[in-house]
Amino acid sequence: MPKQPYKARLNVAMNVLLMLDLIGERVF
């Protein structure tokens, strides 16, 4: 499994944005 720090970080960032979006819709 090749290491891809850029893609890994991008994937994590997307997941965080999705989670924040879902939480924001629920809270607000």
Tab-separated table of N, CA and C in Angstrom:
chain	number	residue	atom	x	y	z
A	1	MET	N	0.849	-1.197	0.000
A	1	MET	CA	0.000	0.000	0.000
A	1	MET	C	0.886	1.250	0.000
A	2	PRO	N	0.939	1.969	-1.106
A	2	PRO	CA	1.796	3.150	-1.191
A	2	PRO	C	1.288	4.274	-0.306
A	3	LYS	N	2.225	5.011	0.258
A	3	LYS	CA	1.835	6.131	1.109
A	3	LYS	C	1.487	7.342	0.252
A	4	GLN	N	0.335	7.916	0.510
A	4	GLN	CA	-0.097	9.101	-0.224
A	4	GLN	C	-0.571	10.149	0.772
A	5	PRO	N	0.360	10.875	1.392
A	5	PRO	CA	-0.005	11.839	2.434
A	5	PRO	C	-0.970	12.911	1.930
A	6	TYR	N	-0.748	13.361	0.683
A	6	TYR	CA	-1.620	14.422	0.163
A	6	TYR	C	-3.062	13.924	0.053
A	7	LYS	N	-3.218	12.738	-0.568
A	7	LYS	CA	-4.572	12.193	-0.724
A	7	LYS	C	-5.169	11.854	0.629
A	8	ALA	N	-4.347	11.343	1.529
A	8	ALA	CA	-4.848	10.989	2.862
A	8	ALA	C	-5.366	12.235	3.568
A	9	ARG	N	-4.582	13.300	3.518
A	9	ARG	CA	-5.009	14.545	4.177
A	9	ARG	C	-6.254	15.097	3.519
A	10	LEU	N	-6.304	15.034	2.188
A	10	LEU	CA	-7.472	15.541	1.475
A	10	LEU	C	-8.707	14.737	1.866
A	11	ASN	N	-8.551	13.412	1.969
A	11	ASN	CA	-9.670	12.549	2.348
A	11	ASN	C	-10.151	12.898	3.748
A	12	VAL	N	-9.215	13.069	4.675
A	12	VAL	CA	-9.579	13.421	6.053
A	12	VAL	C	-10.288	14.776	6.073
A	13	ALA	N	-9.764	15.733	5.316
A	13	ALA	CA	-10.375	17.061	5.281
A	13	ALA	C	-11.806	16.979	4.756
A	14	MET	N	-12.025	16.179	3.712
A	14	MET	CA	-13.369	16.030	3.162
A	14	MET	C	-14.297	15.409	4.191
A	15	ASN	N	-13.798	14.381	4.902
A	15	ASN	CA	-14.625	13.732	5.922
A	15	ASN	C	-14.992	14.723	7.021
A	16	VAL	N	-14.036	15.539	7.442
A	16	VAL	CA	-14.307	16.525	8.487
A	16	VAL	C	-15.349	17.531	8.002
A	17	LEU	N	-15.206	17.979	6.755
A	17	LEU	CA	-16.172	18.950	6.226
A	17	LEU	C	-17.564	18.335	6.170
A	18	LEU	N	-17.653	17.070	5.755
A	18	LEU	CA	-18.958	16.416	5.704
A	18	LEU	C	-19.552	16.298	7.092
A	19	MET	N	-18.730	15.918	8.060
A	19	MET	CA	-19.225	15.775	9.435
A	19	MET	C	-19.699	17.118	9.964
A	20	LEU	N	-18.909	18.187	9.727
A	20	LEU	CA	-19.305	19.514	10.200
A	20	LEU	C	-20.599	19.949	9.515
A	21	ASP	N	-20.743	19.622	8.242
A	21	ASP	CA	-21.951	19.995	7.513
A	21	ASP	C	-23.165	19.297	8.124
A	22	LEU	N	-23.035	17.994	8.410
A	22	LEU	CA	-24.141	17.253	9.009
A	22	LEU	C	-24.467	17.782	10.397
A	23	ILE	N	-23.441	18.025	11.203
A	23	ILE	CA	-23.655	18.544	12.558
A	23	ILE	C	-24.293	19.924	12.481
A	24	GLY	N	-23.828	20.753	11.560
A	24	GLY	CA	-24.378	22.099	11.414
A	24	GLY	C	-25.853	22.049	11.059
A	25	GLU	N	-26.233	21.127	10.156
A	25	GLU	CA	-27.636	21.018	9.774
A	25	GLU	C	-28.477	20.572	10.964
A	26	ARG	N	-27.929	19.689	11.795
A	26	ARG	CA	-28.695	19.205	12.946
A	26	ARG	C	-28.808	20.274	14.020
A	27	VAL	N	-27.688	20.974	14.292
A	27	VAL	CA	-27.686	21.965	15.374
A	27	VAL	C	-28.467	23.213	14.959
A	28	PHE	N	-28.139	23.738	13.773
A	28	PHE	CA	-28.782	24.982	13.352
A	28	PHE	C	-30.020	24.691	12.507
